[in-house]
C-alpha cells in the first residue's frame, strides 16, 4: 500500500492521523530507536523527519536509525534539498505557495525530481501554507513567506481552493515549530470545508484539547514535534494520540454498552 493511501485509511478509520515530527538536528541519534518504538506503541501513525536547518551532517544516519525501528511510514518533511533520501517511504513534495522565493514554490523541485525518481521515493505533493502564530518561527523565516493573519480564515480557504485546483494531495497549515499559538480551529474548519484536499495542521500544539479541537474541526492529520522533544513529555504521547483519534473514541463509546 502506498504511504498516502495508508494515511487516508488512518484518517478514515480514526477520524484523524497523529504524526510525530522528528527533527534530526535536535534529537540525539543514539536515542532515536527508543523514541520511535515508544511513539508507535503510543499510537503515532507515521513519522515526519526533517528540519528547517540542519547544522550537523546526520540526516542519513538519523533516518537509518528511525527506519530500523519504525513499523509505520517514515515520511521526509524536507527543510532543504539536502534532506532527500531513499531510506524514507515517502517525501512531502512541498510548495510554499505564498513564498517570495520562487525556488520554494517550484525551483528546488526541479533539482530534487531526478534524485527522487532515482530513489523511487513516493511523492506527496503538499501545499505548504504559513499561518501567523505569535512569533517569528524558523519556518516563517526560512520559507520567506508572509504568514496568513490568524483571523483571516477566508484567505487560507482561498489558498486551499487554489491548492485543490492545482491538484495538490495535501495542504499543510503551519504555525511553525515552537509557535506560541497553533492554527485556530475556525481556520481549519473553513479550510477543510473549502476543498477536498486533506489538511495537515502543525505548529505549537502543546495540549490534548488543542489537538482534539483541530482534529474535530476537520484536520486530517495533526503534527507535533517540539512538545515531545522534551523527554519529560513523552509519556503523554498516548493521550495525544487518543485526542486525535476521536472517531476511535466515539466507536469505543458506542460499543462499550454492548460489551458489558
Ligand atoms: C512544525 O508543524 C510542525 O513544522 C510541528 O510543530 O514542533 O511546534 O509541534 P511543533
mmCIF file of C-alpha atoms and ligand atoms in Angstrom:
data_model
loop_
_atom_site.group_PDB
_atom_site.id
_atom_site.type_symbol
_atom_site.label_atom_id
_atom_site.label_comp_id
_atom_site.label_asym_id
_atom_site.label_seq_id
_atom_site.Cartn_x
_atom_site.Cartn_y
_atom_site.Cartn_z
ATOM 1 C CA UNK A 1 0.000 0.000 0.000
ATOM 2 C CA UNK A 2 1.266 3.468 -0.844
ATOM 3 C CA UNK A 3 2.012 5.707 2.121
ATOM 4 C CA UNK A 4 -0.548 8.268 1.007
ATOM 5 C CA UNK A 5 -3.281 5.597 0.816
ATOM 6 C CA UNK A 6 -2.249 4.322 4.250
ATOM 7 C CA UNK A 7 -2.560 7.846 5.653
ATOM 8 C CA UNK A 8 -6.019 8.314 4.156
ATOM 9 C CA UNK A 9 -7.073 4.953 5.562
ATOM 10 C CA UNK A 10 -5.862 6.014 9.026
ATOM 11 C CA UNK A 11 -7.815 9.256 8.722
ATOM 12 C CA UNK A 12 -10.970 7.407 7.664
ATOM 13 C CA UNK A 13 -10.744 4.821 10.445
ATOM 14 C CA UNK A 14 -9.600 7.036 13.306
ATOM 15 C CA UNK A 15 -11.007 10.473 12.490
ATOM 16 C CA UNK A 16 -7.550 11.976 12.082
ATOM 17 C CA UNK A 17 -3.987 10.707 11.978
ATOM 18 C CA UNK A 18 -1.316 11.561 14.531
ATOM 19 C CA UNK A 19 2.096 12.352 13.049
ATOM 20 C CA UNK A 20 5.235 12.861 15.113
ATOM 21 C CA UNK A 21 7.865 15.196 13.712
ATOM 22 C CA UNK A 22 11.411 14.051 14.417
ATOM 23 C CA UNK A 23 13.965 16.794 13.840
ATOM 24 C CA UNK A 24 17.344 15.053 13.448
ATOM 25 C CA UNK A 25 19.147 18.282 14.209
ATOM 26 C CA UNK A 26 17.598 18.490 17.677
ATOM 27 C CA UNK A 27 17.482 14.829 18.671
ATOM 28 C CA UNK A 28 20.290 12.604 19.830
ATOM 29 C CA UNK A 29 20.554 9.899 17.161
ATOM 30 C CA UNK A 30 21.516 7.373 19.860
ATOM 31 C CA UNK A 31 18.042 7.727 21.432
ATOM 32 C CA UNK A 32 16.057 7.589 18.210
ATOM 33 C CA UNK A 33 15.320 3.859 18.412
ATOM 34 C CA UNK A 34 13.711 4.258 21.856
ATOM 35 C CA UNK A 35 11.775 7.328 20.753
ATOM 36 C CA UNK A 36 10.423 5.583 17.646
ATOM 37 C CA UNK A 37 9.393 2.391 19.470
ATOM 38 C CA UNK A 38 7.721 4.283 22.290
ATOM 39 C CA UNK A 39 5.913 6.607 19.848
ATOM 40 C CA UNK A 40 4.425 3.850 17.759
ATOM 41 C CA UNK A 41 3.420 1.877 20.860
ATOM 42 C CA UNK A 42 1.640 5.045 21.968
ATOM 43 C CA UNK A 43 -0.393 5.337 18.763
ATOM 44 C CA UNK A 44 1.656 7.525 16.418
ATOM 45 C CA UNK A 45 0.519 6.738 12.856
ATOM 46 C CA UNK A 46 3.601 7.922 10.938
ATOM 47 C CA UNK A 47 6.826 9.847 11.415
ATOM 48 C CA UNK A 48 7.751 13.054 9.661
ATOM 49 C CA UNK A 49 11.504 13.605 9.501
ATOM 50 C CA UNK A 50 13.012 16.967 8.682
ATOM 51 C CA UNK A 51 14.462 20.204 9.932
ATOM 52 C CA UNK A 52 14.263 23.882 8.977
ATOM 53 C CA UNK A 53 18.050 23.938 9.244
ATOM 54 C CA UNK A 54 20.462 21.033 9.621
ATOM 55 C CA UNK A 55 23.602 22.145 11.431
ATOM 56 C CA UNK A 56 25.102 18.632 11.595
ATOM 57 C CA UNK A 57 25.635 16.076 8.854
ATOM 58 C CA UNK A 58 23.430 13.418 10.432
ATOM 59 C CA UNK A 59 20.320 13.330 8.268
ATOM 60 C CA UNK A 60 21.070 9.959 6.632
ATOM 61 C CA UNK A 61 22.327 8.398 9.866
ATOM 62 C CA UNK A 62 19.233 9.512 11.775
ATOM 63 C CA UNK A 63 16.922 8.353 9.031
ATOM 64 C CA UNK A 64 18.588 4.928 9.000
ATOM 65 C CA UNK A 65 18.067 4.626 12.750
ATOM 66 C CA UNK A 66 14.418 5.697 12.504
ATOM 67 C CA UNK A 67 13.822 3.328 9.575
ATOM 68 C CA UNK A 68 15.386 0.454 11.501
ATOM 69 C CA UNK A 69 12.803 0.706 14.277
ATOM 70 C CA UNK A 70 9.737 2.141 12.538
ATOM 71 C CA UNK A 71 6.822 -0.120 11.685
ATOM 72 C CA UNK A 72 4.749 2.833 10.464
ATOM 73 C CA UNK A 73 5.695 5.002 7.462
ATOM 74 C CA UNK A 74 8.631 7.376 7.613
ATOM 75 C CA UNK A 75 7.976 10.496 5.560
ATOM 76 C CA UNK A 76 10.543 13.173 4.812
ATOM 77 C CA UNK A 77 9.345 16.683 5.590
ATOM 78 C CA UNK A 78 12.240 18.427 3.863
ATOM 79 C CA UNK A 79 13.634 21.713 5.080
ATOM 80 C CA UNK A 80 16.002 21.840 2.130
ATOM 81 C CA UNK A 81 17.398 19.992 -0.873
ATOM 82 C CA UNK A 82 19.865 18.284 1.482
ATOM 83 C CA UNK A 83 17.014 16.302 3.003
ATOM 84 C CA UNK A 84 16.309 13.794 0.254
ATOM 85 C CA UNK A 85 16.972 10.124 0.897
ATOM 86 C CA UNK A 86 15.996 6.736 -0.440
ATOM 87 C CA UNK A 87 15.660 5.436 3.123
ATOM 88 C CA UNK A 88 12.225 7.001 3.630
ATOM 89 C CA UNK A 89 8.875 5.644 2.467
ATOM 90 C CA UNK A 90 7.740 8.954 1.009
ATOM 91 C CA UNK A 91 8.520 12.645 0.841
ATOM 92 C CA UNK A 92 6.234 15.637 1.185
ATOM 93 C CA UNK A 93 6.858 17.417 -2.114
ATOM 94 C CA UNK A 94 6.331 20.855 -0.637
ATOM 95 C CA UNK A 95 5.465 24.040 -2.405
ATOM 96 C CA UNK A 96 5.413 27.139 -0.216
ATOM 97 C CA UNK A 97 2.568 28.758 -2.071
ATOM 98 C CA UNK A 98 2.945 32.258 -0.606
ATOM 99 C CA UNK A 99 6.739 32.374 -0.646
ATOM 100 C CA UNK A 100 8.569 35.255 -2.265
ATOM 101 C CA UNK A 101 11.384 32.846 -3.076
ATOM 102 C CA UNK A 102 10.372 31.176 -6.325
ATOM 103 C CA UNK A 103 12.758 28.258 -5.637
ATOM 104 C CA UNK A 104 10.446 27.245 -2.807
ATOM 105 C CA UNK A 105 7.320 27.436 -4.972
ATOM 106 C CA UNK A 106 8.789 25.468 -7.851
ATOM 107 C CA UNK A 107 12.545 25.529 -8.387
ATOM 108 C CA UNK A 108 14.273 23.292 -5.874
ATOM 109 C CA UNK A 109 11.768 20.688 -7.004
ATOM 110 C CA UNK A 110 13.417 20.548 -10.401
ATOM 111 C CA UNK A 111 16.750 19.692 -8.778
ATOM 112 C CA UNK A 112 15.060 17.204 -6.476
ATOM 113 C CA UNK A 113 12.942 15.382 -9.051
ATOM 114 C CA UNK A 114 15.657 13.230 -10.700
ATOM 115 C CA UNK A 115 17.012 12.168 -7.284
ATOM 116 C CA UNK A 116 13.533 11.339 -6.012
ATOM 117 C CA UNK A 117 12.892 9.307 -9.164
ATOM 118 C CA UNK A 118 16.218 7.507 -8.741
ATOM 119 C CA UNK A 119 15.353 6.626 -5.132
ATOM 120 C CA UNK A 120 11.835 5.530 -6.182
ATOM 121 C CA UNK A 121 10.519 7.707 -3.348
ATOM 122 C CA UNK A 122 6.782 8.205 -3.214
ATOM 123 C CA UNK A 123 5.993 11.902 -3.545
ATOM 124 C CA UNK A 124 3.052 13.507 -1.792
ATOM 125 C CA UNK A 125 2.526 16.940 -3.319
ATOM 126 C CA UNK A 126 1.797 19.328 -0.481
ATOM 127 C CA UNK A 127 0.720 22.968 -0.496
ATOM 128 C CA UNK A 128 2.538 24.473 2.483
ATOM 129 C CA UNK A 129 0.759 27.464 3.980
ATOM 130 C CA UNK A 130 2.166 29.519 6.838
ATOM 131 C CA UNK A 131 -0.184 30.952 9.446
ATOM 132 C CA UNK A 132 0.670 33.778 11.843
ATOM 133 C CA UNK A 133 1.449 32.300 15.256
ATOM 134 C CA UNK A 134 2.533 34.984 17.693
ATOM 135 C CA UNK A 135 6.245 34.963 16.969
ATOM 136 C CA UNK A 136 8.699 34.658 14.106
ATOM 137 C CA UNK A 137 9.414 30.935 13.765
ATOM 138 C CA UNK A 138 12.199 29.230 11.804
ATOM 139 C CA UNK A 139 9.596 28.028 9.299
ATOM 140 C CA UNK A 140 8.457 31.587 8.659
ATOM 141 C CA UNK A 141 11.972 32.919 8.350
ATOM 142 C CA UNK A 142 13.364 30.109 6.196
ATOM 143 C CA UNK A 143 10.367 29.890 3.885
ATOM 144 C CA UNK A 144 10.376 33.609 3.115
ATOM 145 C CA UNK A 145 6.609 33.608 3.265
ATOM 146 C CA UNK A 146 4.324 36.143 4.902
ATOM 147 C CA UNK A 147 2.064 34.207 7.252
ATOM 148 C CA UNK A 148 -1.685 34.486 6.819
ATOM 149 C CA UNK A 149 -3.250 36.543 9.658
ATOM 150 C CA UNK A 150 -4.894 34.264 12.229
ATOM 151 C CA UNK A 151 -8.341 35.810 11.902
ATOM 152 C CA UNK A 152 -8.309 35.732 8.079
ATOM 153 C CA UNK A 153 -9.615 32.230 7.530
ATOM 154 C CA UNK A 154 -11.051 33.286 4.183
ATOM 155 C CA UNK A 155 -7.552 33.888 2.818
ATOM 156 C CA UNK A 156 -6.428 30.430 3.946
ATOM 157 C CA UNK A 157 -9.601 28.988 2.408
ATOM 158 C CA UNK A 158 -8.859 30.669 -0.925
ATOM 159 C CA UNK A 159 -5.343 29.200 -0.851
ATOM 160 C CA UNK A 160 -6.881 25.791 -0.136
ATOM 161 C CA UNK A 161 -9.208 26.142 -3.104
ATOM 162 C CA UNK A 162 -6.271 27.072 -5.339
ATOM 163 C CA UNK A 163 -4.281 24.107 -3.962
ATOM 164 C CA UNK A 164 -7.192 21.818 -4.840
ATOM 165 C CA UNK A 165 -7.386 23.271 -8.351
ATOM 166 C CA UNK A 166 -3.663 22.681 -8.807
ATOM 167 C CA UNK A 167 -4.160 19.054 -7.764
ATOM 168 C CA UNK A 168 -2.107 19.024 -4.557
ATOM 169 C CA UNK A 169 -2.639 15.878 -2.481
ATOM 170 C CA UNK A 170 -2.274 17.607 0.881
ATOM 171 C CA UNK A 171 -2.485 21.059 2.406
ATOM 172 C CA UNK A 172 -0.154 21.780 5.343
ATOM 173 C CA UNK A 173 -1.401 24.568 7.591
ATOM 174 C CA UNK A 174 1.726 25.504 9.501
ATOM 175 C CA UNK A 175 2.056 27.734 12.534
ATOM 176 C CA UNK A 176 5.779 26.885 12.703
ATOM 177 C CA UNK A 177 7.633 24.663 15.117
ATOM 178 C CA UNK A 178 7.523 26.075 18.627
ATOM 179 C CA UNK A 179 4.772 28.556 17.707
ATOM 180 C CA UNK A 180 3.174 30.498 20.553
ATOM 181 C CA UNK A 181 -0.285 29.887 19.075
ATOM 182 C CA UNK A 182 -1.343 26.960 16.936
ATOM 183 C CA UNK A 183 -3.553 27.387 13.860
ATOM 184 C CA UNK A 184 -7.061 28.442 15.002
ATOM 185 C CA UNK A 185 -9.700 25.660 14.729
ATOM 186 C CA UNK A 186 -12.033 28.118 12.919
ATOM 187 C CA UNK A 187 -9.444 28.473 10.161
ATOM 188 C CA UNK A 188 -9.034 24.690 9.962
ATOM 189 C CA UNK A 189 -12.819 24.304 9.707
ATOM 190 C CA UNK A 190 -13.037 26.824 6.884
ATOM 191 C CA UNK A 191 -10.048 25.423 5.005
ATOM 192 C CA UNK A 192 -11.113 21.793 5.240
ATOM 193 C CA UNK A 193 -14.628 22.628 4.074
ATOM 194 C CA UNK A 194 -13.318 24.694 1.147
ATOM 195 C CA UNK A 195 -11.668 21.871 -0.773
ATOM 196 C CA UNK A 196 -11.453 18.098 -0.840
ATOM 197 C CA UNK A 197 -7.729 18.166 -0.119
ATOM 198 C CA UNK A 198 -6.845 16.584 3.253
ATOM 199 C CA UNK A 199 -5.347 19.087 5.677
ATOM 200 C CA UNK A 200 -2.313 18.606 7.931
ATOM 201 C CA UNK A 201 -2.116 21.003 10.862
ATOM 202 C CA UNK A 202 1.036 21.591 12.858
ATOM 203 C CA UNK A 203 2.997 24.051 14.927
ATOM 204 C CA UNK A 204 2.618 24.937 18.594
ATOM 205 C CA UNK A 205 0.268 22.094 19.559
ATOM 206 C CA UNK A 206 1.087 21.531 23.217
ATOM 207 C CA UNK A 207 -2.047 20.059 24.779
ATOM 208 C CA UNK A 208 -4.609 17.391 24.051
ATOM 209 C CA UNK A 209 -7.573 19.802 23.973
ATOM 210 C CA UNK A 210 -5.968 21.730 21.129
ATOM 211 C CA UNK A 211 -5.082 18.525 19.263
ATOM 212 C CA UNK A 212 -8.639 17.281 19.676
ATOM 213 C CA UNK A 213 -10.284 20.556 18.654
ATOM 214 C CA UNK A 214 -8.151 20.786 15.490
ATOM 215 C CA UNK A 215 -8.950 17.179 14.529
ATOM 216 C CA UNK A 216 -12.646 17.749 15.237
ATOM 217 C CA UNK A 217 -12.541 20.933 13.157
ATOM 218 C CA UNK A 218 -11.613 18.868 10.109
ATOM 219 C CA UNK A 219 -7.836 18.427 10.160
ATOM 220 C CA UNK A 220 -6.995 15.059 8.629
ATOM 221 C CA UNK A 221 -3.598 14.921 10.342
ATOM 222 C CA UNK A 222 -2.142 16.543 13.434
ATOM 223 C CA UNK A 223 1.616 17.047 13.726
ATOM 224 C CA UNK A 224 3.528 17.602 16.931
ATOM 225 C CA UNK A 225 7.267 17.907 17.337
ATOM 226 C CA UNK A 226 8.594 20.441 19.787
ATOM 227 C CA UNK A 227 6.479 19.357 22.758
ATOM 228 C CA UNK A 228 7.810 15.804 22.615
ATOM 229 C CA UNK A 229 11.427 16.845 22.192
ATOM 230 C CA UNK A 230 11.333 17.329 25.940
ATOM 231 C CA UNK A 231 11.850 13.837 27.386
ATOM 232 C CA UNK A 232 9.511 14.535 30.280
ATOM 233 C CA UNK A 233 6.549 14.810 27.903
ATOM 234 C CA UNK A 234 6.984 11.539 26.034
ATOM 235 C CA UNK A 235 4.706 9.696 28.484
ATOM 236 C CA UNK A 236 1.888 11.919 27.192
ATOM 237 C CA UNK A 237 2.064 10.668 23.599
ATOM 238 C CA UNK A 238 -0.709 8.166 24.213
ATOM 239 C CA UNK A 239 -3.196 10.794 25.404
ATOM 240 C CA UNK A 240 -2.385 12.977 22.396
ATOM 241 C CA UNK A 241 -2.984 10.028 20.067
ATOM 242 C CA UNK A 242 -6.303 9.373 21.779
ATOM 243 C CA UNK A 243 -7.320 13.024 21.450
ATOM 244 C CA UNK A 244 -6.537 12.993 17.724
ATOM 245 C CA UNK A 245 -8.167 9.603 17.074
ATOM 246 C CA UNK A 246 -11.592 10.952 18.001
ATOM 247 C CA UNK A 247 -13.516 8.527 15.784
ATOM 248 C CA UNK A 248 -11.999 5.546 17.574
ATOM 249 C CA UNK A 249 -13.032 7.036 20.891
ATOM 250 C CA UNK A 250 -16.589 7.530 19.596
ATOM 251 C CA UNK A 251 -16.756 3.955 18.272
ATOM 252 C CA UNK A 252 -15.479 2.629 21.599
ATOM 253 C CA UNK A 253 -18.121 4.671 23.449
ATOM 254 C CA UNK A 254 -20.904 3.273 21.239
ATOM 255 C CA UNK A 255 -19.624 -0.287 21.532
ATOM 256 C CA UNK A 256 -18.990 -0.126 25.257
ATOM 257 C CA UNK A 257 -22.587 -0.756 26.475
ATOM 258 C CA UNK A 258 -22.823 -3.994 24.444
ATOM 259 C CA UNK A 259 -19.616 -5.289 25.939
ATOM 260 C CA UNK A 260 -20.979 -5.233 29.493
HETATM 261 C C1 LIG B 1 6.487 22.049 12.510
HETATM 262 O O1 LIG B 1 4.243 21.573 12.406
HETATM 263 C C2 LIG B 1 5.433 21.117 12.913
HETATM 264 O O2 LIG B 1 6.624 22.042 11.146
HETATM 265 C C3 LIG B 1 5.443 20.804 14.382
HETATM 266 O O3 LIG B 1 5.449 21.946 15.186
HETATM 267 O O4 LIG B 1 7.287 21.451 16.769
HETATM 268 O O5 LIG B 1 5.588 23.188 17.344
HETATM 269 O O6 LIG B 1 4.986 20.773 17.367
HETATM 270 P P1 LIG B 1 5.850 21.823 16.752
#
